[in-house]
Amino acid sequence: MSQSLSTDILIVGGGIAGLWLNARLRKLGYATLLVESAGLGGGQSLKSQGIIHGGAKYALHGALTGASEAIADMPRRWREALAGGGELDLSGVRLLSDAHYLWSPGSLAGNLTSFFASKAVRGRVDQVKGEQLPPALQHPRFKGKVYRLAELVLDVPSLIARLAELADGSLLAGHAIAPLYEGSELAGLRVDGREIRARRIVLGAGAGNAGLLAGLGLKQPRQQLRPLHMVLVKGRGLKPLYAHCLGGGPKPRITVTSHPAADGQWVWYLGGDIAEADGVARDEAAQIAAAQEELRRLLPWIDLSDARWATLRVDRAEPAQSGLTRPDNAFLAEQGRLLVGWPTKLALAPDLADRVVASLERDGIAPGSHAPLPELPRPPLAQPVWEELLP
Ligand code: FAD
């Protein structure tokens, strides 16, 4: 016999968007249920670099963009949550670095005048030297300039695990999802034969939103996928580094983050320009060769003799923009009981949750009373990508 459940808010997708929203709504007293079809965090979230941007990267263009404005408050909000006193209690989540760095290998400082004048970075960027340099840059041969940005870098696996803990019994492993109509109105979803009724249904399934929307017969909002070809390198000679390395252009030439592997070694995860258009066009061997050449040129003192290399192709899922440009902030569309969102960045998950909460408040949807949920099959936590590719 099919099980019938009811909740205030039914969320689809257990990445950062769904898990953060779920925890936030539960803290506000809402009954929630979150359906995940694979591993928690295993979409883009655990493949991200974990940088909680404050918008500095986007201010590199010189002009202050909408992205810089919307995102500027995120580091503060995340810091408060990590300290246990914010909108969510994320104490226990591992902070990998209290700062992200901007590193200019040559004498590019002249290009940076407008950058330093922009609102997103004003008063929040300090030049560092000597022992204050990130460990990987502390070498007599290092010649560039380094600036400390007031941004942080999180260990995403511990973040996903903490949000799964805050979800308590509200997670459901579910695969076959179909709309549940009452009359002509969407009343909820049918998940593996369970009928789940809800006052609002939020699709927060990353790249899965497109398929879910198609299953509901909807063409809007449209989704765009931005492909990336990331590089991972693991070796005993690596020391932690969290930095955007500047080239001549508006985007970082390479963005390095460092992640602790289960065997105690560091994995460098390389994104930025190297992972975009030209990088996407390269096959795996050519992409690894390009990354080796970049690191040899930029950091010749780093010992990579025992390093192991891998690449990862992954798409960023976002609402469609003209010309595959980056959206400026979290995106939420509403159609009756259905809400559809993409945070567009890990850092902006709180912004997406704000938009959902504002929509509920506007529509007078207060926490209701529901029968307690029965014990449900729980989705597993997904593995960090470096453990899968470089075990
Ligand atoms: P996802 O994390 O993709 O989660 C979606 C979930 O939905 C998945 O678990 C999936 O299994 C599930 N799902 C899909 N379809 C269904 C279905 N039909 N039914 C049930 N469940 C379903 N942002 C930053 O702020 N800082 C960074 O440093 C950063 N680095 C990045 C690096 C890379 C290489 C990439 C790709 C992205 C990066 N981002 C970064 C962006 C960030 O990762 C994403 O914006 C964010 O993780 C998206 O979260 P999400 O929950 O919407 O999607």
CSV table of C-alpha atoms and ligand atoms in Angstrom, one decimal:
chain,number,residue,atom,x,y,z
A,1,MET,CA,0.0,0.0,0.0
A,2,SER,CA,1.4,3.4,-0.8
A,3,GLN,CA,2.4,5.6,2.1
A,4,SER,CA,0.9,9.1,2.4
A,5,LEU,CA,2.9,11.9,4.0
A,6,SER,CA,2.3,15.6,4.5
A,7,THR,CA,4.7,18.4,5.2
A,8,ASP,CA,4.9,22.2,5.0
A,9,ILE,CA,7.8,22.3,2.5
A,10,LEU,CA,9.0,19.5,0.2
A,11,ILE,CA,12.5,20.0,-1.1
A,12,VAL,CA,14.1,18.1,-4.0
A,13,GLY,CA,17.9,17.9,-4.1
A,14,GLY,CA,20.4,17.3,-1.3
A,15,GLY,CA,23.2,19.6,-2.4
A,16,ILE,CA,24.1,22.8,-0.5
A,17,ALA,CA,20.9,24.5,-1.8
A,18,GLY,CA,18.5,21.9,-0.5
A,19,LEU,CA,20.3,21.1,2.7
A,20,TRP,CA,20.9,24.7,3.8
A,21,LEU,CA,17.3,25.6,3.0
A,22,ASN,CA,16.0,22.5,4.8
A,23,ALA,CA,18.0,23.3,8.0
A,24,ARG,CA,17.0,27.0,7.9
A,25,LEU,CA,13.3,26.2,7.5
A,26,ARG,CA,13.4,23.6,10.3
A,27,LYS,CA,15.0,26.1,12.6
A,28,LEU,CA,12.1,28.5,11.8
A,29,GLY,CA,9.7,25.7,12.8
A,30,TYR,CA,8.5,24.4,9.4
A,31,ALA,CA,7.9,20.7,8.8
A,32,THR,CA,10.1,19.7,5.9
A,33,LEU,CA,11.0,16.7,3.8
A,34,LEU,CA,14.0,16.6,1.5
A,35,VAL,CA,14.3,14.0,-1.3
A,36,GLU,CA,17.7,13.1,-2.8
A,37,SER,CA,18.2,10.6,-5.6
A,38,ALA,CA,21.9,9.9,-5.1
A,39,GLY,CA,24.5,10.9,-2.5
A,40,LEU,CA,24.1,14.1,-0.4
A,41,GLY,CA,26.5,16.7,-1.8
A,42,GLY,CA,27.5,14.5,-4.7
A,43,GLY,CA,26.3,16.9,-7.5
A,44,GLN,CA,28.3,20.2,-7.8
A,45,SER,CA,28.6,20.9,-4.0
A,46,LEU,CA,31.3,18.4,-3.2
A,47,LYS,CA,33.1,19.2,-6.4
A,48,SER,CA,33.3,22.9,-5.6
A,49,GLN,CA,36.4,24.6,-4.3
A,50,GLY,CA,34.6,25.6,-1.1
A,51,ILE,CA,35.5,29.3,-1.3
A,52,ILE,CA,33.0,31.6,0.4
A,53,HIS,CA,33.5,34.6,-1.9
A,54,GLY,CA,32.9,38.1,-0.9
A,55,GLY,CA,32.8,39.2,-4.5
A,56,ALA,CA,36.5,40.2,-4.8
A,57,LYS,CA,37.1,38.0,-7.9
A,58,TYR,CA,34.3,39.8,-9.7
A,59,ALA,CA,35.7,43.2,-8.9
A,60,LEU,CA,38.8,42.3,-11.0
A,61,HIS,CA,37.0,43.8,-14.0
A,62,GLY,CA,37.4,47.2,-12.4
A,63,ALA,CA,33.7,48.0,-12.6
A,64,LEU,CA,31.6,47.1,-9.6
A,65,THR,CA,29.2,44.5,-10.9
A,66,GLY,CA,25.9,43.2,-9.4
A,67,ALA,CA,27.7,40.1,-8.4
A,68,SER,CA,30.1,42.0,-6.2
A,69,GLU,CA,27.2,43.8,-4.4
A,70,ALA,CA,25.0,40.7,-3.8
A,71,ILE,CA,27.8,38.5,-2.5
A,72,ALA,CA,29.6,41.0,-0.3
A,73,ASP,CA,27.9,40.0,2.9
A,74,MET,CA,28.3,36.3,2.5
A,75,PRO,CA,31.7,35.8,4.4
A,76,ARG,CA,30.2,37.5,7.5
A,77,ARG,CA,27.1,35.3,7.5
A,78,TRP,CA,29.1,32.1,7.0
A,79,ARG,CA,31.6,33.1,9.7
A,80,GLU,CA,28.7,33.7,12.2
A,81,ALA,CA,27.2,30.3,11.3
A,82,LEU,CA,30.7,28.6,11.7
A,83,ALA,CA,31.0,30.2,15.2
A,84,GLY,CA,27.7,28.6,16.1
A,85,GLY,CA,25.9,31.9,16.5
A,86,GLY,CA,24.4,32.6,13.1
A,87,GLU,CA,21.3,31.6,11.2
A,88,LEU,CA,22.4,28.0,11.4
A,89,ASP,CA,24.8,26.3,13.9
A,90,LEU,CA,27.7,25.1,11.8
A,91,SER,CA,30.1,24.8,14.6
A,92,GLY,CA,32.2,21.7,13.9
A,93,VAL,CA,32.5,22.4,10.2
A,94,ARG,CA,36.1,22.5,9.3
A,95,LEU,CA,37.5,25.9,8.2
A,96,LEU,CA,40.3,25.2,5.8
A,97,SER,CA,41.5,28.7,5.5
A,98,ASP,CA,40.5,31.9,7.2
A,99,ALA,CA,41.4,33.9,4.1
A,100,HIS,CA,41.7,33.4,0.4
A,101,TYR,CA,44.6,35.2,-1.3
A,102,LEU,CA,45.1,37.1,-4.5
A,103,TRP,CA,48.5,36.5,-6.0
A,104,SER,CA,50.0,38.5,-8.8
A,105,PRO,CA,53.1,36.7,-10.1
A,106,GLY,CA,54.7,39.7,-11.9
A,107,SER,CA,54.3,43.4,-11.6
A,108,LEU,CA,50.6,43.6,-12.4
A,109,ALA,CA,49.8,45.9,-9.5
A,110,GLY,CA,49.1,48.7,-11.9
A,111,ASN,CA,46.1,46.9,-13.3
A,112,LEU,CA,44.7,46.5,-9.9
A,113,THR,CA,44.1,50.2,-9.1
A,114,SER,CA,40.4,50.1,-9.9
A,115,PHE,CA,40.1,46.7,-8.2
A,116,PHE,CA,41.4,48.1,-4.9
A,117,ALA,CA,39.0,51.1,-5.3
A,118,SER,CA,35.9,48.9,-5.7
A,119,LYS,CA,33.4,48.6,-2.9
A,120,ALA,CA,33.6,44.8,-2.8
A,121,VAL,CA,37.2,44.9,-1.7
A,122,ARG,CA,37.7,48.4,-0.2
A,123,GLY,CA,39.1,48.1,3.3
A,124,ARG,CA,39.2,44.3,3.1
A,125,VAL,CA,42.4,43.6,1.2
A,126,ASP,CA,45.8,43.7,2.8
A,127,GLN,CA,49.1,43.0,1.2
A,128,VAL,CA,51.0,40.2,3.0
A,129,LYS,CA,54.8,39.4,3.0
A,130,GLY,CA,57.3,37.1,4.6
A,131,GLU,CA,55.9,34.7,7.2
A,132,GLN,CA,52.4,35.9,6.5
A,133,LEU,CA,52.5,34.5,3.0
A,134,PRO,CA,50.6,31.2,2.4
A,135,PRO,CA,53.1,28.3,3.2
A,136,ALA,CA,53.4,27.3,-0.5
A,137,LEU,CA,54.6,30.8,-1.4
A,138,GLN,CA,57.2,31.1,1.4
A,139,HIS,CA,60.3,30.5,-0.8
A,140,PRO,CA,63.2,32.8,-1.6
A,141,ARG,CA,62.5,32.4,-5.3
A,142,PHE,CA,58.9,33.8,-4.9
A,143,LYS,CA,58.8,37.2,-6.4
A,144,GLY,CA,55.1,38.2,-6.8
A,145,LYS,CA,52.7,40.3,-4.7
A,146,VAL,CA,50.1,38.7,-2.4
A,147,TYR,CA,47.0,40.2,-1.0
A,148,ARG,CA,44.8,38.7,1.7
A,149,LEU,CA,41.1,38.7,0.9
A,150,ALA,CA,38.5,38.6,3.6
A,151,GLU,CA,37.0,35.4,2.2
A,152,LEU,CA,37.1,31.9,3.7
A,153,VAL,CA,37.5,28.4,2.4
A,154,LEU,CA,35.5,25.5,3.9
A,155,ASP,CA,35.9,21.8,4.0
A,156,VAL,CA,32.7,21.0,2.0
A,157,PRO,CA,32.5,17.3,3.1
A,158,SER,CA,32.3,18.4,6.8
A,159,LEU,CA,29.7,21.1,5.8
A,160,ILE,CA,27.5,18.6,4.0
A,161,ALA,CA,27.8,16.1,6.9
A,162,ARG,CA,26.8,18.9,9.4
A,163,LEU,CA,23.8,19.9,7.4
A,164,ALA,CA,22.7,16.3,7.1
A,165,GLU,CA,22.9,16.1,10.9
A,166,LEU,CA,20.7,19.2,11.2
A,167,ALA,CA,18.2,17.6,8.8
A,168,ASP,CA,17.5,15.0,11.5
A,169,GLY,CA,14.8,12.6,10.2
A,170,SER,CA,13.7,14.8,7.2
A,171,LEU,CA,15.8,13.1,4.5
A,172,LEU,CA,14.4,10.6,2.0
A,173,ALA,CA,16.3,8.6,-0.5
A,174,GLY,CA,14.0,8.7,-3.6
A,175,HIS,CA,14.4,8.0,-7.3
A,176,ALA,CA,11.1,8.0,-9.2
A,177,ILE,CA,9.6,11.4,-8.8
A,178,ALA,CA,6.3,12.3,-10.5
A,179,PRO,CA,3.8,15.2,-9.9
A,180,LEU,CA,0.8,14.6,-7.6
A,181,TYR,CA,-2.2,16.6,-8.8
A,182,GLU,CA,-5.4,17.3,-7.0
A,183,GLY,CA,-7.8,18.5,-9.6
A,184,SER,CA,-5.6,20.6,-11.8
A,185,GLU,CA,-3.4,21.8,-8.9
A,186,LEU,CA,0.0,20.5,-8.0
A,187,ALA,CA,-0.5,19.2,-4.5
A,188,GLY,CA,2.8,17.5,-4.0
A,189,LEU,CA,5.0,14.8,-5.5
A,190,ARG,CA,4.8,11.0,-5.8
A,191,VAL,CA,8.2,9.6,-4.8
A,192,ASP,CA,8.8,5.9,-5.3
A,193,GLY,CA,5.1,5.3,-4.8
A,194,ARG,CA,4.9,7.5,-1.6
A,195,GLU,CA,2.4,10.3,-1.9
A,196,ILE,CA,3.8,13.5,-0.4
A,197,ARG,CA,1.6,16.5,0.0
A,198,ALA,CA,3.1,19.9,0.7
A,199,ARG,CA,2.1,23.5,0.9
A,200,ARG,CA,5.2,24.4,-1.2
A,201,ILE,CA,7.5,22.3,-3.3
A,202,VAL,CA,11.0,23.6,-3.9
A,203,LEU,CA,13.2,22.2,-6.7
A,204,GLY,CA,16.8,22.7,-5.6
A,205,ALA,CA,18.3,19.8,-7.5
A,206,GLY,CA,21.1,21.6,-9.4
A,207,ALA,CA,21.5,20.2,-12.9
A,208,GLY,CA,18.6,17.9,-12.1
A,209,ASN,CA,16.1,20.8,-12.1
A,210,ALA,CA,15.8,20.7,-15.9
A,211,GLY,CA,14.6,17.0,-15.8
A,212,LEU,CA,12.3,17.7,-12.9
A,213,LEU,CA,10.7,20.7,-14.7
A,214,ALA,CA,10.3,18.6,-17.9
A,215,GLY,CA,8.6,15.9,-15.8
A,216,LEU,CA,6.1,18.6,-14.6
A,217,GLY,CA,5.5,19.7,-18.2
A,218,LEU,CA,7.2,23.1,-17.6
A,219,LYS,CA,9.5,24.9,-20.0
A,220,GLN,CA,10.5,27.7,-17.6
A,221,PRO,CA,12.7,28.6,-15.9
A,222,ARG,CA,15.4,27.5,-18.4
A,223,GLN,CA,18.7,26.1,-17.2
A,224,GLN,CA,22.2,26.6,-18.5
A,225,LEU,CA,25.1,24.3,-18.0
A,226,ARG,CA,28.6,25.8,-17.9
A,227,PRO,CA,31.2,23.1,-18.4
A,228,LEU,CA,34.5,23.1,-16.5
A,229,HIS,CA,37.6,20.8,-16.7
A,230,MET,CA,39.2,20.9,-13.3
A,231,VAL,CA,42.6,19.4,-12.3
A,232,LEU,CA,43.5,17.5,-9.1
A,233,VAL,CA,47.0,16.8,-8.0
A,234,LYS,CA,48.1,14.9,-4.9
A,235,GLY,CA,51.6,14.6,-3.5
A,236,ARG,CA,53.9,14.8,-0.5
A,237,GLY,CA,55.5,18.0,-1.7
A,238,LEU,CA,52.3,20.1,-1.5
A,239,LYS,CA,51.6,22.6,1.2
A,240,PRO,CA,48.3,24.4,1.7
A,241,LEU,CA,47.5,27.2,-0.8
A,242,TYR,CA,44.3,29.0,-1.3
A,243,ALA,CA,44.7,31.7,-3.9
A,244,HIS,CA,43.6,33.2,-7.2
A,245,CYS,CA,46.7,33.7,-9.4
A,246,LEU,CA,46.2,36.7,-11.6
A,247,GLY,CA,46.9,36.7,-15.3
A,248,GLY,CA,46.4,39.8,-17.5
A,249,GLY,CA,42.6,39.3,-17.9
A,250,PRO,CA,39.6,39.8,-15.8
A,251,LYS,CA,39.4,36.2,-14.5
A,252,PRO,CA,42.0,34.5,-12.3
A,253,ARG,CA,44.5,32.6,-14.5
A,254,ILE,CA,44.3,29.7,-12.0
A,255,THR,CA,42.6,29.3,-8.7
A,256,VAL,CA,44.2,26.8,-6.3
A,257,THR,CA,42.5,25.3,-3.2
A,258,SER,CA,44.0,22.6,-1.0
A,259,HIS,CA,42.0,19.7,0.5
A,260,PRO,CA,43.1,17.2,3.1
A,261,ALA,CA,42.8,13.6,1.8
A,262,ALA,CA,42.0,10.7,4.1
A,263,ASP,CA,45.6,9.5,4.0
A,264,GLY,CA,46.9,12.8,5.4
A,265,GLN,CA,48.3,14.2,2.1
A,266,TRP,CA,47.1,17.4,0.5
A,267,VAL,CA,45.3,17.6,-2.8
A,268,TRP,CA,45.5,20.7,-4.8
A,269,TYR,CA,42.3,21.4,-6.8
A,270,LEU,CA,42.9,23.8,-9.7
A,271,GLY,CA,40.2,25.9,-11.3
A,272,GLY,CA,39.9,29.4,-12.7
A,273,ASP,CA,40.7,30.2,-16.4
A,274,ILE,CA,42.6,26.9,-16.9
A,275,ALA,CA,39.4,25.0,-16.3
A,276,GLU,CA,37.2,27.1,-18.6
A,277,ALA,CA,37.0,27.3,-22.4
A,278,ASP,CA,40.5,26.2,-23.5
A,279,GLY,CA,40.7,23.7,-20.7
A,280,VAL,CA,37.3,22.2,-21.6
A,281,ALA,CA,38.5,21.7,-25.2
A,282,ARG,CA,41.6,19.7,-24.0
A,283,ASP,CA,41.5,16.0,-23.4
A,284,GLU,CA,42.6,14.7,-20.0
A,285,ALA,CA,46.3,14.2,-20.9
A,286,ALA,CA,46.5,17.7,-22.5
A,287,GLN,CA,44.8,19.3,-19.5
A,288,ILE,CA,47.2,17.7,-17.1
A,289,ALA,CA,50.1,18.8,-19.2
A,290,ALA,CA,48.8,22.3,-19.2
A,291,ALA,CA,48.4,22.3,-15.4
A,292,GLN,CA,51.9,20.9,-15.0
A,293,GLU,CA,53.4,23.6,-17.2
A,294,GLU,CA,51.4,26.4,-15.2
A,295,LEU,CA,52.7,25.1,-11.9
A,296,ARG,CA,56.2,24.7,-13.1
A,297,ARG,CA,56.2,28.3,-14.4
A,298,LEU,CA,54.5,29.8,-11.3
A,299,LEU,CA,55.8,27.7,-8.5
A,300,PRO,CA,59.0,26.0,-9.7
A,301,TRP,CA,60.2,25.2,-6.1
A,302,ILE,CA,57.2,22.9,-5.4
A,303,ASP,CA,58.3,19.3,-5.5
A,304,LEU,CA,55.9,17.5,-7.8
A,305,SER,CA,58.1,14.4,-8.4
A,306,ASP,CA,55.8,11.9,-6.7
A,307,ALA,CA,52.6,13.8,-7.6
A,308,ARG,CA,49.5,11.9,-9.0
A,309,TRP,CA,47.2,13.8,-11.3
A,310,ALA,CA,43.5,13.5,-12.4
A,311,THR,CA,41.0,15.8,-14.1
A,312,LEU,CA,37.3,16.2,-13.5
A,313,ARG,CA,34.7,17.4,-16.0
A,314,VAL,CA,31.8,19.0,-14.2
A,315,ASP,CA,29.0,21.4,-15.3
A,316,ARG,CA,27.9,24.4,-13.2
A,317,ALA,CA,24.1,24.4,-13.4
A,318,GLU,CA,22.5,27.9,-13.4
A,319,PRO,CA,19.4,29.7,-14.6
A,320,ALA,CA,19.9,30.5,-18.3
A,321,GLN,CA,21.7,33.8,-19.0
A,322,SER,CA,22.4,35.5,-22.3
A,323,GLY,CA,25.8,34.4,-23.6
A,324,LEU,CA,26.5,31.9,-20.8
A,325,THR,CA,27.5,34.8,-18.5
A,326,ARG,CA,27.5,34.3,-14.7
A,327,PRO,CA,24.3,35.1,-12.9
A,328,ASP,CA,24.8,37.7,-10.2
A,329,ASN,CA,23.1,36.2,-7.2
A,330,ALA,CA,20.9,33.2,-6.1
A,331,PHE,CA,17.9,32.7,-8.4
A,332,LEU,CA,14.4,31.7,-7.4
A,333,ALA,CA,11.3,31.4,-9.7
A,334,GLU,CA,7.8,30.8,-8.4
A,335,GLN,CA,4.7,29.2,-10.1
A,336,GLY,CA,1.9,28.6,-7.7
A,337,ARG,CA,3.0,26.0,-5.1
A,338,LEU,CA,6.2,25.3,-7.0
A,339,LEU,CA,9.5,27.2,-6.4
A,340,VAL,CA,12.6,26.5,-8.5
A,341,GLY,CA,16.0,27.7,-7.4
A,342,TRP,CA,19.7,27.6,-8.2
A,343,PRO,CA,22.1,29.2,-5.6
A,344,THR,CA,24.6,29.7,-8.5
A,345,LYS,CA,27.4,29.5,-5.9
A,346,LEU,CA,27.9,27.5,-2.8
A,347,ALA,CA,28.5,30.8,-1.0
A,348,LEU,CA,25.1,32.1,-2.0
A,349,ALA,CA,23.0,29.2,-0.4
A,350,PRO,CA,21.9,31.6,2.4
A,351,ASP,CA,20.7,34.1,-0.2
A,352,LEU,CA,18.6,31.4,-1.9
A,353,ALA,CA,17.1,30.4,1.5
A,354,ASP,CA,16.3,34.1,2.2
A,355,ARG,CA,14.3,34.3,-1.1
A,356,VAL,CA,12.3,31.1,-0.2
A,357,VAL,CA,11.6,32.4,3.3
A,358,ALA,CA,10.5,35.8,1.9
A,359,SER,CA,8.1,34.0,-0.5
A,360,LEU,CA,6.6,32.0,2.3
A,361,GLU,CA,6.1,35.1,4.5
A,362,ARG,CA,4.6,37.0,1.6
A,363,ASP,CA,2.1,34.2,1.0
A,364,GLY,CA,1.3,33.8,4.7
A,365,ILE,CA,2.7,30.3,4.9
A,366,ALA,CA,3.5,29.8,8.6
A,367,PRO,CA,4.7,26.6,10.2
A,368,GLY,CA,1.8,24.1,10.4
A,369,SER,CA,1.2,21.0,12.4
A,370,HIS,CA,1.8,17.6,10.7
A,371,ALA,CA,1.9,14.0,11.9
A,372,PRO,CA,5.6,13.1,12.7
A,373,LEU,CA,7.3,11.4,9.8
A,374,PRO,CA,7.9,7.7,9.9
A,375,GLU,CA,11.4,6.3,9.6
A,376,LEU,CA,12.4,6.8,6.0
A,377,PRO,CA,15.2,5.4,3.8
A,378,ARG,CA,18.0,7.9,4.2
A,379,PRO,CA,20.3,9.0,1.3
A,380,PRO,CA,24.0,8.4,2.0
A,381,LEU,CA,26.7,11.1,2.1
A,382,ALA,CA,28.6,11.3,-1.2
A,383,GLN,CA,32.4,10.9,-1.2
A,384,PRO,CA,34.8,13.8,-1.7
A,385,VAL,CA,35.9,13.9,-5.3
A,386,TRP,CA,39.6,13.6,-4.5
A,387,GLU,CA,39.0,10.3,-2.6
A,388,GLU,CA,37.2,8.9,-5.7
A,389,LEU,CA,39.8,10.1,-8.3
A,390,LEU,CA,43.0,9.9,-6.3
A,391,PRO,CA,42.5,7.3,-3.6
B,1,FAD,P1,24.2,20.3,-6.4
B,1,FAD,O1,25.3,20.4,-5.4
B,1,FAD,O2,24.5,19.9,-7.8
B,1,FAD,O3,23.1,19.4,-5.7
B,1,FAD,C1,21.9,18.9,-6.4
B,1,FAD,C2,21.5,17.6,-5.8
B,1,FAD,O4,20.2,17.2,-6.3
B,1,FAD,C3,22.4,16.5,-6.0
B,1,FAD,O5,22.8,15.8,-4.8
B,1,FAD,C4,21.7,15.6,-7.0
B,1,FAD,O6,22.0,14.2,-6.8
B,1,FAD,C5,20.2,15.9,-6.6
B,1,FAD,N1,19.3,15.6,-7.6
B,1,FAD,C6,19.4,15.8,-9.0
B,1,FAD,N2,18.3,15.4,-9.6
B,1,FAD,C7,17.5,14.9,-8.7
B,1,FAD,C8,16.2,14.3,-8.8
B,1,FAD,N3,15.5,14.2,-9.9
B,1,FAD,N4,15.6,13.9,-7.6
B,1,FAD,C9,16.2,14.0,-6.4
B,1,FAD,N5,17.5,14.5,-6.3
B,1,FAD,C10,18.1,15.0,-7.4
B,1,FAD,N6,30.7,28.0,-5.5
B,1,FAD,C11,31.3,28.8,-4.5
B,1,FAD,O7,30.6,29.5,-3.8
B,1,FAD,N7,32.6,28.7,-4.2
B,1,FAD,C12,33.4,27.9,-4.9
B,1,FAD,O8,34.6,27.8,-4.6
B,1,FAD,C13,32.9,27.1,-6.0
B,1,FAD,N8,33.6,26.3,-6.7
B,1,FAD,C14,33.1,25.5,-7.7
B,1,FAD,C15,33.9,24.6,-8.4
B,1,FAD,C16,33.3,23.8,-9.3
B,1,FAD,C17,34.2,22.9,-10.1
B,1,FAD,C18,32.0,23.8,-9.6
B,1,FAD,C19,31.3,22.9,-10.6
B,1,FAD,C20,31.1,24.7,-8.9
B,1,FAD,C21,31.7,25.5,-7.9
B,1,FAD,N9,30.9,26.4,-7.2
B,1,FAD,C22,31.5,27.2,-6.2
B,1,FAD,C23,29.4,26.5,-7.4
B,1,FAD,C24,28.7,25.6,-6.4
B,1,FAD,O9,29.3,24.3,-6.3
B,1,FAD,C25,27.3,25.4,-6.8
B,1,FAD,O10,26.6,26.6,-7.1
B,1,FAD,C26,26.4,24.7,-5.7
B,1,FAD,O11,27.1,23.6,-5.2
B,1,FAD,C27,25.1,24.3,-6.3
B,1,FAD,O12,24.4,23.6,-5.2
B,1,FAD,P2,23.1,22.9,-5.5
B,1,FAD,O13,22.6,22.3,-4.2
B,1,FAD,O14,22.1,23.8,-6.3
B,1,FAD,O15,23.4,21.7,-6.6
